[in-house]
mmCIF file of C-alpha atoms in Angstrom:
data_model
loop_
_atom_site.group_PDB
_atom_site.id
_atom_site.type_symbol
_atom_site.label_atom_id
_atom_site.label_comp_id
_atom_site.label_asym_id
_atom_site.label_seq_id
_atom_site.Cartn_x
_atom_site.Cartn_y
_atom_site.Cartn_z
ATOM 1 C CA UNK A 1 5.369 -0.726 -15.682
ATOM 2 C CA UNK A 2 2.522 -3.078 -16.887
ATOM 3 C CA UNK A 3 -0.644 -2.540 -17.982
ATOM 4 C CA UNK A 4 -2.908 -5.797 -17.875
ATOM 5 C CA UNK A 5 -6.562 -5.454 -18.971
ATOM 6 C CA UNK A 6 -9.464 -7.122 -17.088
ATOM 7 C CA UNK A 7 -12.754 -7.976 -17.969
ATOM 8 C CA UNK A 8 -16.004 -6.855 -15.639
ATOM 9 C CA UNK A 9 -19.495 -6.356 -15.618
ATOM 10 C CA UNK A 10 -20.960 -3.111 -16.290
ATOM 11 C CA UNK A 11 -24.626 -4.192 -14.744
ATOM 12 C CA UNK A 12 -26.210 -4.116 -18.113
ATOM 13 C CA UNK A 13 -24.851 -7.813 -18.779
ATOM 14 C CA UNK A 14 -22.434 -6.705 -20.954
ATOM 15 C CA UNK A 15 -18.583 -6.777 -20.786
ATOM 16 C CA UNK A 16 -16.505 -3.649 -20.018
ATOM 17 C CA UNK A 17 -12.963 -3.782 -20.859
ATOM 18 C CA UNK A 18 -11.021 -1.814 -18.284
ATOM 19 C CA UNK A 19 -7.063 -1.269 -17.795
ATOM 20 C CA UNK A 20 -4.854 -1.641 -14.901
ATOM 21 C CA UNK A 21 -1.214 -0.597 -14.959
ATOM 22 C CA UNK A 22 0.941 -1.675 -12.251
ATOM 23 C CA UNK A 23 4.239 -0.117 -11.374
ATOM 24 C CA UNK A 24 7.032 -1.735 -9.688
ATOM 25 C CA UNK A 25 7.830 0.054 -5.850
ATOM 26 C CA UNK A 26 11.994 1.077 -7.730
ATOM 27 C CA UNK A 27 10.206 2.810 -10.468
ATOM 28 C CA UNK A 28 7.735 4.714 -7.817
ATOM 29 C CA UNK A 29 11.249 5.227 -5.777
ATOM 30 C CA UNK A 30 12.440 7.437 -8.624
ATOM 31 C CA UNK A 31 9.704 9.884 -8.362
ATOM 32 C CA UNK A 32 10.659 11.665 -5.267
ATOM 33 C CA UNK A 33 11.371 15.352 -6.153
ATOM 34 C CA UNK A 34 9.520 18.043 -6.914
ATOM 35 C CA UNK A 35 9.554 18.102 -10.410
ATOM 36 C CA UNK A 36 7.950 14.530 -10.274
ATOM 37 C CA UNK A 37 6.156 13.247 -7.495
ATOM 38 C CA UNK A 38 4.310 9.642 -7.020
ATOM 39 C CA UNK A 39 3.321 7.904 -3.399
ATOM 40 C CA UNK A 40 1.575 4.743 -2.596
ATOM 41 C CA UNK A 41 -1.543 4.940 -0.535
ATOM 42 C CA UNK A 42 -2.945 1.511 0.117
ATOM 43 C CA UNK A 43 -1.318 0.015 -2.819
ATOM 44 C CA UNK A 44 -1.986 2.810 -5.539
ATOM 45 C CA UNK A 45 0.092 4.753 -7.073
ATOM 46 C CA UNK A 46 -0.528 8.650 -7.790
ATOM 47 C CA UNK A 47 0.833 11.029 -9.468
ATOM 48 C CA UNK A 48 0.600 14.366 -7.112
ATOM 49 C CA UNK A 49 2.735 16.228 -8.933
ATOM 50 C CA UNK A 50 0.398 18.835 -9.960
ATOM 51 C CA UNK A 51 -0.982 19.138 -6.820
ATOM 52 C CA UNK A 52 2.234 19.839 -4.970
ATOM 53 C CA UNK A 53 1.572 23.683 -4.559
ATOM 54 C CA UNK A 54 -2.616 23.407 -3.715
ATOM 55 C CA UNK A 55 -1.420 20.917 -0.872
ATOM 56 C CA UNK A 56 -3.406 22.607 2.078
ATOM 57 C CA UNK A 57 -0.598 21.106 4.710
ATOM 58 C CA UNK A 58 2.695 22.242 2.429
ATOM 59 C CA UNK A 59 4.533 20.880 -0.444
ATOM 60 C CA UNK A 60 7.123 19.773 2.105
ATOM 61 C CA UNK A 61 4.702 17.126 3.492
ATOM 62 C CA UNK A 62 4.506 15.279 0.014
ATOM 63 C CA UNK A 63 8.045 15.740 -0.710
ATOM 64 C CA UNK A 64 8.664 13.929 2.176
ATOM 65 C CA UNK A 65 6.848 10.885 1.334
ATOM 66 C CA UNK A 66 7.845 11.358 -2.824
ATOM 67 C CA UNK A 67 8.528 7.820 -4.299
ATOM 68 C CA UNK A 68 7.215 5.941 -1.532
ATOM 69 C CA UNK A 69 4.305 4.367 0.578
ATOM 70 C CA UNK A 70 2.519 7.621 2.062
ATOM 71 C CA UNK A 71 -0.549 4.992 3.453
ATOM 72 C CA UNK A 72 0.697 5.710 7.034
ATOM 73 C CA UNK A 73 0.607 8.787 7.055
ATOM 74 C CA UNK A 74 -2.212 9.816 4.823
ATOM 75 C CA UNK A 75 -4.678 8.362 7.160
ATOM 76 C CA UNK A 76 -2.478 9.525 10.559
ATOM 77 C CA UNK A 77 -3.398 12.889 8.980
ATOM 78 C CA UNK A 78 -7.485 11.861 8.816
ATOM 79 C CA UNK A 79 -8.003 12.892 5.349
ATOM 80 C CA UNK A 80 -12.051 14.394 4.995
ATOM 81 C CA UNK A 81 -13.937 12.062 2.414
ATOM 82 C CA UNK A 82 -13.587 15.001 0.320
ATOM 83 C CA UNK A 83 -9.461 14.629 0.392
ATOM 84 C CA UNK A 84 -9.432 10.954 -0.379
ATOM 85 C CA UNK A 85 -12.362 12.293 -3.773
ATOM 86 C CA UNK A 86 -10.200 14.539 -4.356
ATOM 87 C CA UNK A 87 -7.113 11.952 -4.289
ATOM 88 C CA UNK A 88 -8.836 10.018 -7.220
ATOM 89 C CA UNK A 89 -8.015 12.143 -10.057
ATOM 90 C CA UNK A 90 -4.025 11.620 -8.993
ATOM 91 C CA UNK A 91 -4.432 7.822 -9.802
ATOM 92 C CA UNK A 92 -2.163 6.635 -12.402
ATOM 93 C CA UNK A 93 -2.299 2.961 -11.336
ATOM 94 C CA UNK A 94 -1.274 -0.078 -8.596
ATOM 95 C CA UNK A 95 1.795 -1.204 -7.084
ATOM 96 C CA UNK A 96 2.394 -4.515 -8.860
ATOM 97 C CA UNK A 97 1.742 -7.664 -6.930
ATOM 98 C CA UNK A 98 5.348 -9.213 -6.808
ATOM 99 C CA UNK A 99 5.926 -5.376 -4.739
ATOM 100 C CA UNK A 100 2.387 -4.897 -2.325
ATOM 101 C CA UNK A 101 3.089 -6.570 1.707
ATOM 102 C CA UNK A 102 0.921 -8.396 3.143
ATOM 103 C CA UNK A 103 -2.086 -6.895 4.898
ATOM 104 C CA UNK A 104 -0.902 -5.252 8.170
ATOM 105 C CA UNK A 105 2.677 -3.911 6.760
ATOM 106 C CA UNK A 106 6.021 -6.010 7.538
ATOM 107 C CA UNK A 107 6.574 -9.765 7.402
ATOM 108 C CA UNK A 108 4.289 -12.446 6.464
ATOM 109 C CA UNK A 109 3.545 -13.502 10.293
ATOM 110 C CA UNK A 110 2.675 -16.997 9.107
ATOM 111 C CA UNK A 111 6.862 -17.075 8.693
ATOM 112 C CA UNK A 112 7.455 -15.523 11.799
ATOM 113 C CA UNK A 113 9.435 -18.384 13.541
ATOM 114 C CA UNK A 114 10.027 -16.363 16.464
ATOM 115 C CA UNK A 115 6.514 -15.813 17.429
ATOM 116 C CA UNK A 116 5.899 -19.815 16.732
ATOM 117 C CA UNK A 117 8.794 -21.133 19.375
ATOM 118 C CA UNK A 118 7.415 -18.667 21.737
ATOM 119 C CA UNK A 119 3.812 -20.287 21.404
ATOM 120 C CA UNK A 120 4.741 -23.858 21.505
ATOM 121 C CA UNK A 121 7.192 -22.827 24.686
ATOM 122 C CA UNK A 122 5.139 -21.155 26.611
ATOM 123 C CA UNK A 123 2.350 -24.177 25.912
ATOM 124 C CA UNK A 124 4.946 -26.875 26.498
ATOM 125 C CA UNK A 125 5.958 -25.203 29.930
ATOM 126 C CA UNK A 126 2.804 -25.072 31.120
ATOM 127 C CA UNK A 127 1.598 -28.526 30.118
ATOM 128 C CA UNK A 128 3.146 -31.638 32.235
ATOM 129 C CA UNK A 129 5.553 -34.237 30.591
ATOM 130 C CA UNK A 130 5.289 -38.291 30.840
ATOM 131 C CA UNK A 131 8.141 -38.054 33.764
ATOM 132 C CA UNK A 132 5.507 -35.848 35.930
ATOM 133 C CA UNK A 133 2.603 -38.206 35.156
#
């Protein structure tokens, strides 16, 4: 866990000192039973703990997402806009940086080199050579 603090605007011109503490994805791993449970949605971390018996779809739902990233199926569910207000109040802080995947889940595609040999095949196939010209 780190907190780092960050400096913003609050509209009036004047500085507002806020807090952000980040939480690495083996410490959010831990959290996973009943008695303590935290889950990633897009990068945040909450603590639902408290909220484990009010869940309208079961407590076995969160249990099986406890101490990891629930961002799948939190919005496969379509949460109202009252659910994800209500989710706010659960926030205890971010994944840290070194942890969060790149947009889109998995592997960085730019280091895919799969997808790149299958490009510049397909292209050079397709393309003639100096012995056809």
């Amino acid at each position: 866990m780190a907190a780092v603090d960050a400096s913003g605007s609050n509209g009036k011109g004047q500085g507002v000192e806020t807090s952000v503490t980040y939480y690495r994805l083996e410490e959010v791993a831990k959290r996973n039973s009943s008695k303590e449970i935290w889950l990633v949605i897009h990068g945040r971390v909450y603590d639902v703990t408290r909220f484990l018996n009010e869940h309208p779809g079961g407590e076995e739902v969160l249990l099986e997402q406890a101490g990891a990233d629930a961002s799948e199926s939190f919005e496969d569910v379509g949460h109202s806009s009252d659910a994800r207000e209500m989710l706010k109040q659960y926030y205890i802080g971010d994944v840290h940086p070194n942890d969060l995947k790149p947009e889109g889940g998995g592997k960085d595609p730019s280091k895919n080199n799969t997808c790149k040999r299958e490009y510049w095949s397909g292209f050079l196939n397709s393309h003639p050579t100096l012995d056809d010209v």
